[in-house]
CSV table of C-alpha atoms and ligand atoms in Angstrom, one decimal:
chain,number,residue,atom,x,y,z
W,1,UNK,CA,16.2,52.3,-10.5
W,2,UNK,CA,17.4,48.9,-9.2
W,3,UNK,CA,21.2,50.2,-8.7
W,4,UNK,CA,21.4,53.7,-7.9
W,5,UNK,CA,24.6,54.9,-6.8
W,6,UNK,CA,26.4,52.2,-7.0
W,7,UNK,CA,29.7,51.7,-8.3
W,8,UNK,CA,30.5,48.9,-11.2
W,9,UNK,CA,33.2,47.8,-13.2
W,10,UNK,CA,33.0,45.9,-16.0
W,11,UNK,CA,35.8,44.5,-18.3
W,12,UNK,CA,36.0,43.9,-22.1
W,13,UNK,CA,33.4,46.4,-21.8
W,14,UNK,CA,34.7,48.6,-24.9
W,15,UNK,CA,32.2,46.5,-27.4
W,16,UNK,CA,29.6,43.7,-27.7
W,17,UNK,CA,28.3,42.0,-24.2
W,18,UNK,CA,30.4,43.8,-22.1
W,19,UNK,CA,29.4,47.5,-23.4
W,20,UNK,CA,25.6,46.2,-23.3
W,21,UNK,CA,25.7,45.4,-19.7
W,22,UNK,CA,27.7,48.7,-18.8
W,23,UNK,CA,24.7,50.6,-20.4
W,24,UNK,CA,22.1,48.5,-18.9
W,25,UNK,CA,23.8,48.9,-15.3
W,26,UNK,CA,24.0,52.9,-15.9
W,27,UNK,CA,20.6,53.2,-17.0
W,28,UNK,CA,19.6,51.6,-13.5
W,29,UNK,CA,21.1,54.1,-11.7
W,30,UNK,CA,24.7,52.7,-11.5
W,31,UNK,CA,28.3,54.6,-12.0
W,32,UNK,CA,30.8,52.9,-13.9
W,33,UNK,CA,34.4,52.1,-14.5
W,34,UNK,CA,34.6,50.8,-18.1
W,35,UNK,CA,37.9,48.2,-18.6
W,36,UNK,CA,39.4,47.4,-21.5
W,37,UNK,CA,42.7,47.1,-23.8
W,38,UNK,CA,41.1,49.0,-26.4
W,39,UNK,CA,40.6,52.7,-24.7
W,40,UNK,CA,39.8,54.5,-27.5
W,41,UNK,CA,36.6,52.3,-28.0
W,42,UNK,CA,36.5,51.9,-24.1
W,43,UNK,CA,35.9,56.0,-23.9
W,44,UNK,CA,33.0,55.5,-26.4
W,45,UNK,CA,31.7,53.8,-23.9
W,46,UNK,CA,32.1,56.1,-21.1
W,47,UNK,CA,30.0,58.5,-23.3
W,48,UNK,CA,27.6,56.9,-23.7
W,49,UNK,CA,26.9,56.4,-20.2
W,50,UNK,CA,27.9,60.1,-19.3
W,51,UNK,CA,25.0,60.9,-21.7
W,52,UNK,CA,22.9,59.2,-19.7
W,53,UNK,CA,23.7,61.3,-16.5
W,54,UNK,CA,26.0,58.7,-14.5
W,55,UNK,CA,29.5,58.5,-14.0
W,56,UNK,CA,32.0,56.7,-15.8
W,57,UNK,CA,35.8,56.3,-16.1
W,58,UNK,CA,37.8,54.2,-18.7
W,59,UNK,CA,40.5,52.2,-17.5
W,60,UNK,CA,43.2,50.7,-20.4
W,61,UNK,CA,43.8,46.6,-18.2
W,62,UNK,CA,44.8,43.8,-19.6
W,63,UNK,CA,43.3,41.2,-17.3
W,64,UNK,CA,45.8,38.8,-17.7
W,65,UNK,CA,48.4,41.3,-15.0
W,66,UNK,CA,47.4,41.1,-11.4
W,67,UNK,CA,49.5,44.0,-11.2
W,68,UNK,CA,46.8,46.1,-13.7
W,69,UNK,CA,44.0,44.2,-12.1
W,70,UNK,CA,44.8,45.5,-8.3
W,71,UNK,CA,45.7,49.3,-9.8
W,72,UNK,CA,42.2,48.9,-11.9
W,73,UNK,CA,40.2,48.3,-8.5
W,74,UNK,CA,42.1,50.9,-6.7
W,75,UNK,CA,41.8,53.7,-9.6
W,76,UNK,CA,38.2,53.0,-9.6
W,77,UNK,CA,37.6,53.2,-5.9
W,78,UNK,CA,39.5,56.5,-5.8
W,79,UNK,CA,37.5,58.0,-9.3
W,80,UNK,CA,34.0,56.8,-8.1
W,81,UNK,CA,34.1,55.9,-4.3
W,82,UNK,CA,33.7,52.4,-3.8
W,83,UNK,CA,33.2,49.2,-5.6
W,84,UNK,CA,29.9,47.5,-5.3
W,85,UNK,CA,29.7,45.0,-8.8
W,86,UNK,CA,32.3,43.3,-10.6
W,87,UNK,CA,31.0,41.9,-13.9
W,88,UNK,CA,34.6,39.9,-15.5
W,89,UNK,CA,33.1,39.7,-19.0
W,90,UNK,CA,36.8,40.6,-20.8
W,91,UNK,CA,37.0,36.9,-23.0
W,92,UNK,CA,38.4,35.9,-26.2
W,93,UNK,CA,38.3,32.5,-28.7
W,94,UNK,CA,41.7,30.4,-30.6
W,95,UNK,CA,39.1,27.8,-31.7
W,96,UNK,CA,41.2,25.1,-33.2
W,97,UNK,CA,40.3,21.4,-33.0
W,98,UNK,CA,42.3,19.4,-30.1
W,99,UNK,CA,45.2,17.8,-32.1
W,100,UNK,CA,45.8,21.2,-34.1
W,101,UNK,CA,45.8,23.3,-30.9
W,102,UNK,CA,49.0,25.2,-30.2
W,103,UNK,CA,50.5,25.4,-26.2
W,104,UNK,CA,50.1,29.6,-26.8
W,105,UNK,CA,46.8,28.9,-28.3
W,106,UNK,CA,45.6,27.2,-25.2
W,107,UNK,CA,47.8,29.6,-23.0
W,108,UNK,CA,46.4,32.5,-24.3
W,109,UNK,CA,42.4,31.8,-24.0
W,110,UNK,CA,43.1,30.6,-20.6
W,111,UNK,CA,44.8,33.0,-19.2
W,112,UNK,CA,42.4,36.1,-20.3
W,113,UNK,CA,39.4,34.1,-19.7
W,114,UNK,CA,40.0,32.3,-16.5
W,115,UNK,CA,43.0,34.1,-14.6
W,116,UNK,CA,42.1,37.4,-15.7
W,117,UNK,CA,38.6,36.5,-13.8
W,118,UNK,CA,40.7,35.6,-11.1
W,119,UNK,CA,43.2,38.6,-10.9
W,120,UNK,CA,40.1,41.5,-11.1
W,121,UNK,CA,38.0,38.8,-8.8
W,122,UNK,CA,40.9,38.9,-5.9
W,123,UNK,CA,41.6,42.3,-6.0
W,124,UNK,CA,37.9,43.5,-5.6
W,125,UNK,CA,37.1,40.9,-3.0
W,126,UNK,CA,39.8,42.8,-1.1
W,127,UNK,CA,37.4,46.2,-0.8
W,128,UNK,CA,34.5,43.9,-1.0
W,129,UNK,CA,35.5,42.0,2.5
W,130,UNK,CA,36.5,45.7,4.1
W,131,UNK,CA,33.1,47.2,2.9
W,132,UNK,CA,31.0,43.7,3.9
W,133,UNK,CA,29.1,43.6,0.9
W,134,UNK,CA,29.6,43.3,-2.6
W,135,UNK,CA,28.2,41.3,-6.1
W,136,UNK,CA,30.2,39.6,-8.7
W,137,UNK,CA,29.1,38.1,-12.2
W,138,UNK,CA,31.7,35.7,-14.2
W,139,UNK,CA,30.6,35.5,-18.1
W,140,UNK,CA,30.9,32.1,-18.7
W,141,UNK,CA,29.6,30.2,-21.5
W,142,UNK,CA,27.4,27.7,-22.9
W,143,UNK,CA,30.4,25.9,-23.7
W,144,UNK,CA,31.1,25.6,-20.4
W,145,UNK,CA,28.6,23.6,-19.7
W,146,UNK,CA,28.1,21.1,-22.6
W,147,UNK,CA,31.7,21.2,-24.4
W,148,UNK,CA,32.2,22.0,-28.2
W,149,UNK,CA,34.4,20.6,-30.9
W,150,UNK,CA,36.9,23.6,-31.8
W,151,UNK,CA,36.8,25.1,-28.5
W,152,UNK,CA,38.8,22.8,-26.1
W,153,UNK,CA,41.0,25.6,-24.7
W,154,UNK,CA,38.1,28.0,-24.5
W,155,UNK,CA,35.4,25.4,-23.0
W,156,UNK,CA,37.7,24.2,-20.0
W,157,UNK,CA,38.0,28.0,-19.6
W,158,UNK,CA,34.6,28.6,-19.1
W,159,UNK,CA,33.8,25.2,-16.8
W,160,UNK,CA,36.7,26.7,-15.0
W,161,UNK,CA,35.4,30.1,-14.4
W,162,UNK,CA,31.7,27.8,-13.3
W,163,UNK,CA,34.1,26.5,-10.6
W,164,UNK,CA,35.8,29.5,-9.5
W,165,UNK,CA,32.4,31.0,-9.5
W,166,UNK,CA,30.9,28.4,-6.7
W,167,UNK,CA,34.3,28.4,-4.8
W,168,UNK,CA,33.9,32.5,-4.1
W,169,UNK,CA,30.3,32.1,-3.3
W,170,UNK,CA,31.2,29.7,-0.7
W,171,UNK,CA,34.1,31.7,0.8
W,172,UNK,CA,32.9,35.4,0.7
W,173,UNK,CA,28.8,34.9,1.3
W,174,UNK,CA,29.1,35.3,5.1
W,175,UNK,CA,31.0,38.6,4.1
W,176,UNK,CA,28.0,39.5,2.2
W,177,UNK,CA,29.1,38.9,-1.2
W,178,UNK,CA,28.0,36.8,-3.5
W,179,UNK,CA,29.0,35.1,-6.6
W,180,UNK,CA,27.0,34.1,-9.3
W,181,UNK,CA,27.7,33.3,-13.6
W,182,UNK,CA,25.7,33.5,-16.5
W,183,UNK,CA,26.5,31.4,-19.4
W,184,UNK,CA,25.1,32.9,-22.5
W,185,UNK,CA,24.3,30.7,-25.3
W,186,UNK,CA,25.4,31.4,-29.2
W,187,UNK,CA,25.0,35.7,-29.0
W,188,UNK,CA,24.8,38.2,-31.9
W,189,UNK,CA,28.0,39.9,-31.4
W,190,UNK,CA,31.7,40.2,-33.4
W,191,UNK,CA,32.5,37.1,-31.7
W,192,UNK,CA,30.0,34.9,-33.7
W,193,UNK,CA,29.7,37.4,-36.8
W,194,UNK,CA,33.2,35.9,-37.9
W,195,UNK,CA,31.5,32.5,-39.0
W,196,UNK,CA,30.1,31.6,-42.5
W,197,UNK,CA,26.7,32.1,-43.2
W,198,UNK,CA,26.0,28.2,-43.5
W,199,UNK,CA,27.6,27.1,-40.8
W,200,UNK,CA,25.2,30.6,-38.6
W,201,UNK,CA,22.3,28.7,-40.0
W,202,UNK,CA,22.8,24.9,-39.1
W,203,UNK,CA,23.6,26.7,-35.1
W,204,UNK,CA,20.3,28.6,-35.6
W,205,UNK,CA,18.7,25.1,-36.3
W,206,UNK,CA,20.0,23.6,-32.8
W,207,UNK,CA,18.4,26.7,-31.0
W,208,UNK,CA,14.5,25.7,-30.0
W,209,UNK,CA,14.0,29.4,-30.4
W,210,UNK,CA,15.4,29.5,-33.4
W,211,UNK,CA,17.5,32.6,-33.0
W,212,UNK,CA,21.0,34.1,-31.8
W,213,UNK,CA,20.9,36.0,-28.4
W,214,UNK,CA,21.3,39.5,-28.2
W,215,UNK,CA,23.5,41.1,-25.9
W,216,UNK,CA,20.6,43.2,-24.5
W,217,UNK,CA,19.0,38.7,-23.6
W,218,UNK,CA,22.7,38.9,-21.8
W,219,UNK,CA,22.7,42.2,-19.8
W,220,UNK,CA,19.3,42.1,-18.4
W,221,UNK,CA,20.2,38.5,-16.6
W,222,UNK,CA,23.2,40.2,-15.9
W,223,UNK,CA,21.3,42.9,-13.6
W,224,UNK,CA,18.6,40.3,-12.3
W,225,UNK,CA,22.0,38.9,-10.7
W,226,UNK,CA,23.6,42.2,-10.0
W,227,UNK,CA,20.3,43.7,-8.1
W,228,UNK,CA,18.1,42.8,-5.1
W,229,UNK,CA,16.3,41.2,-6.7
W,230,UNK,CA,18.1,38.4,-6.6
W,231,UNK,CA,20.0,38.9,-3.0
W,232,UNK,CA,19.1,35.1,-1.9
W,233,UNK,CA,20.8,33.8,-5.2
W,234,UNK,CA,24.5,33.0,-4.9
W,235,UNK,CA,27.3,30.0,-6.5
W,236,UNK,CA,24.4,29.7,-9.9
W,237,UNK,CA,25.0,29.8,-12.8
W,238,UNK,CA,22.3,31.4,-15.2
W,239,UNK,CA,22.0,29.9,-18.8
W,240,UNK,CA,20.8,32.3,-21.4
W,241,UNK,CA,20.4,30.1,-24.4
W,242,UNK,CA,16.9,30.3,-25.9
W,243,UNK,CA,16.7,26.7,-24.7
W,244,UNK,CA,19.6,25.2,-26.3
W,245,UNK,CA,21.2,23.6,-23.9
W,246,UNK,CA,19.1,22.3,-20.8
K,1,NAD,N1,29.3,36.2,-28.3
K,1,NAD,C1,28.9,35.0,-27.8
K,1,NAD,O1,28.2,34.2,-28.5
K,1,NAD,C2,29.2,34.6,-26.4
K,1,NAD,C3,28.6,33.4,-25.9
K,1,NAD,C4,28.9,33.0,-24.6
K,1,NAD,C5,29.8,33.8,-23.8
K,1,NAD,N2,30.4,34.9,-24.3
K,1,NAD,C6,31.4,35.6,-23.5
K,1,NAD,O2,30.9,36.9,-23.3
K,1,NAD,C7,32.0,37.8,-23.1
K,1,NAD,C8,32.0,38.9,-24.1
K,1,NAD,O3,31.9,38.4,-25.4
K,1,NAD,P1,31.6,39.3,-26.7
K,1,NAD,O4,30.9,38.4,-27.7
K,1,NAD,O5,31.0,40.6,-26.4
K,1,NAD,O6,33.1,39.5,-27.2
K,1,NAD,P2,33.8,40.8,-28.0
K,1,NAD,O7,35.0,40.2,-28.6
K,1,NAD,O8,32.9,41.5,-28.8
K,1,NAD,O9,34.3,41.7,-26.7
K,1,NAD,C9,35.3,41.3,-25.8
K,1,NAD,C10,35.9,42.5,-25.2
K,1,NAD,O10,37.0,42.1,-24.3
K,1,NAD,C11,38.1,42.9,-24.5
K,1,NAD,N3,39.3,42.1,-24.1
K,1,NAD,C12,39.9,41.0,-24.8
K,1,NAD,N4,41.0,40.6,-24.1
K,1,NAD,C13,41.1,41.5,-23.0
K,1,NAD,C14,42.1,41.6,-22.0
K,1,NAD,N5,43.2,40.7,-22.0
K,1,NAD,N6,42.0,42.5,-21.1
K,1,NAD,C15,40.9,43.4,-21.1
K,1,NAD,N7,40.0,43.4,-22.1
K,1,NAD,C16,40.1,42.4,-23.0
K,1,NAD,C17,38.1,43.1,-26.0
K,1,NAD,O11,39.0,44.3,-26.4
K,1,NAD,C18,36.7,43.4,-26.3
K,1,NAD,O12,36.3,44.8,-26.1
K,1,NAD,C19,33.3,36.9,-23.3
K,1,NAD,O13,33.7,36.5,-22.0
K,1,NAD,C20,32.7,35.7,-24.1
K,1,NAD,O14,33.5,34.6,-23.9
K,1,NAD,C21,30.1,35.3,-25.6
C-alpha cells in the first residue's frame, strides 16, 4: 500500500473523477474525508470506502465559502487526525461561446473552479505548514492548456488553477509540501455524457488513441502524484489525454 494511514480529502468527490480517485486513494491504504454539495451521493461514497476497511467521513462544502472550506479542513482533522493530501477536484462547466456568455455564467465557473481551489488550498496549507509536510493535487484540464471554443470562462479557469498550482509549489516546498495538477483530457464521466452522439465521435477522432479517458486513467496519475513515488515532482502539471494534446 503506497498511502497507508494517511488522511485525504477530496472534493466533488460524490460522483465521476472525484469518487474514482477517493476509491483509488482508500484502496492504497488511505482514510478519507469525502466533500461535496450533494451528501446523500457524498455518503455513498463513504461506503464504499468503509467497505473497503478505511475510514471515511462526508462533509456537505460548497467550495466557493472560505468559511466552509476552513470548517471542512478542521472537521476532517478532528474526525481522522490529520490532513496529509488535498485533491481540489470539485468543478463544473456554463459552456457558452464568448459573445453569448453571461457575467454569472463566467462568475459562477470561476468561482467553484478556481477560488474554491483556493479557499480548501489555504486552509489546508495552514495544518500542512504546522505538520511540515503535506501533498496537493489541482484537477485542471486539457482546456487549460490548449483553450476551446465554448469554454472561455471554464478554460481561463483551469490555466488559472495551472498557475496557482506552480505559485504553491514554490511557496510551501521548503515546508515540505508540494503542489502538483493533472489535466485530464476528454473523460467518460456525466460531464461529457451530456453531448450528442456526433459531436462524442468527431472528439474521439482528435484523440490518437482513439478513445475517452476513464476516470480510473485519472485517479491512478492522481496517486503517482499523491505517493512517494513521486516525492522529487512538484509545480507539474500531468496531462492525461491519450495524446491529444502535446
Ligand atoms: N469529465 C471530463 O472530461 C474532465 C476533463 C478534464 C477535467 N475535468 C475536471 O475533473 C473534475 C471532476 O469532473 P467530473 O467529470 O467527475 O464532474 P462531475 O460533474 O461528474 O462531478 C463533479 C462533482 O463536483 C461537485 N461539485 C460541484 N460544485 C461544487 C461545489 N461548489 N462545492 C463542492 N462540490 C461541488 C458535484 O456535486 C459533483 O459531485 C472537475 O474539476 C472537472 O473540471 C473533467
Amino acid at each position: 500500500m503506497k498511502l497507508r494511514d494517511k488522511v485525504a480529502l477530496v472534493t466533488g468527490a460524490a460522483q465521476g473523477i472525484g469518487k474514482e480517485v477517493a476509491l483509488l486513494l482508500a484502496n492504497e491504504g488511505a482514510n478519507l474525508a469525502i466533500i461535496d454539495v450533494n451528501l446523500d451521493s457524498a455518503n455513498e461514497t463513504v461506503k464504499e470506502i468503509e467497505a473497503l476497511g478505511r475510514k471515511a467521513i462526508a462533509l456537505k462544502v460548497d467550495v466557493r465559502s472560505s468559511d466552509e472550506a476552513t470548517s471542512m479542513v478542521k472537521d476532517t482533522v478532528e474526525a481522522l487526525g490529520s490532513l496529509d493530501i488535498l485533491v481540489n477536484n470539485a468543478g463544473i462547466t456554463r459552456d457558452k461561446l464568448l459573445l453569448r456568455m453571461s457575467d454569472e455564467d463566467w462568475d459562477m465557473v470561476m468561482d467553484v473552479n478556481l477560488k474554491g481551489a483556493f479557499n480548501c488550498l489555504r486552509a489546508a496549507v495552514k495544518v500542512m505548514s504546522k505538520a511540515r509536510s503535506g501533498n496537493i493535487i489541482n484537477i485542471a484540464s486539457i482546456v487549460g492548456l490548449m483553450g476551446n471554443a465554448g469554454q472561455a470562462n471554464y478554460s481561463a479557469s483551469k490555466a488559472g488553477l495551472i498557475g496557482l498550482t506552480k505559485t504553491t509549489a514554490r511557496e510551501f516546498a521548503a515546508r515540505g509540501i508540494r503542489c502538483n495538477a493533472v489535466a485530464p483530457g476528454f473523460i467518460d464521466t456525466a460531464m461529457t455524457q451530456a453531448m450528442p452522439d456526433n459531436a462524442r465521435e468527431a472528439l474521439i477522432s482528435q484523440i490518437p488513441s482513439k478513445r475517452l479517458g476513464t476516470s480510473e486513467d485519472v485517479a491512478k496519475g492522481v496517486l503517482f502524484l499523491a505517493s512517494e513515488d513521486s516525492s522529487y515532482i512538484t509545480g507539474q502539471v500531468l496531462s492525461i489525454n491519450g495524446g491529444m494534446y502535446m
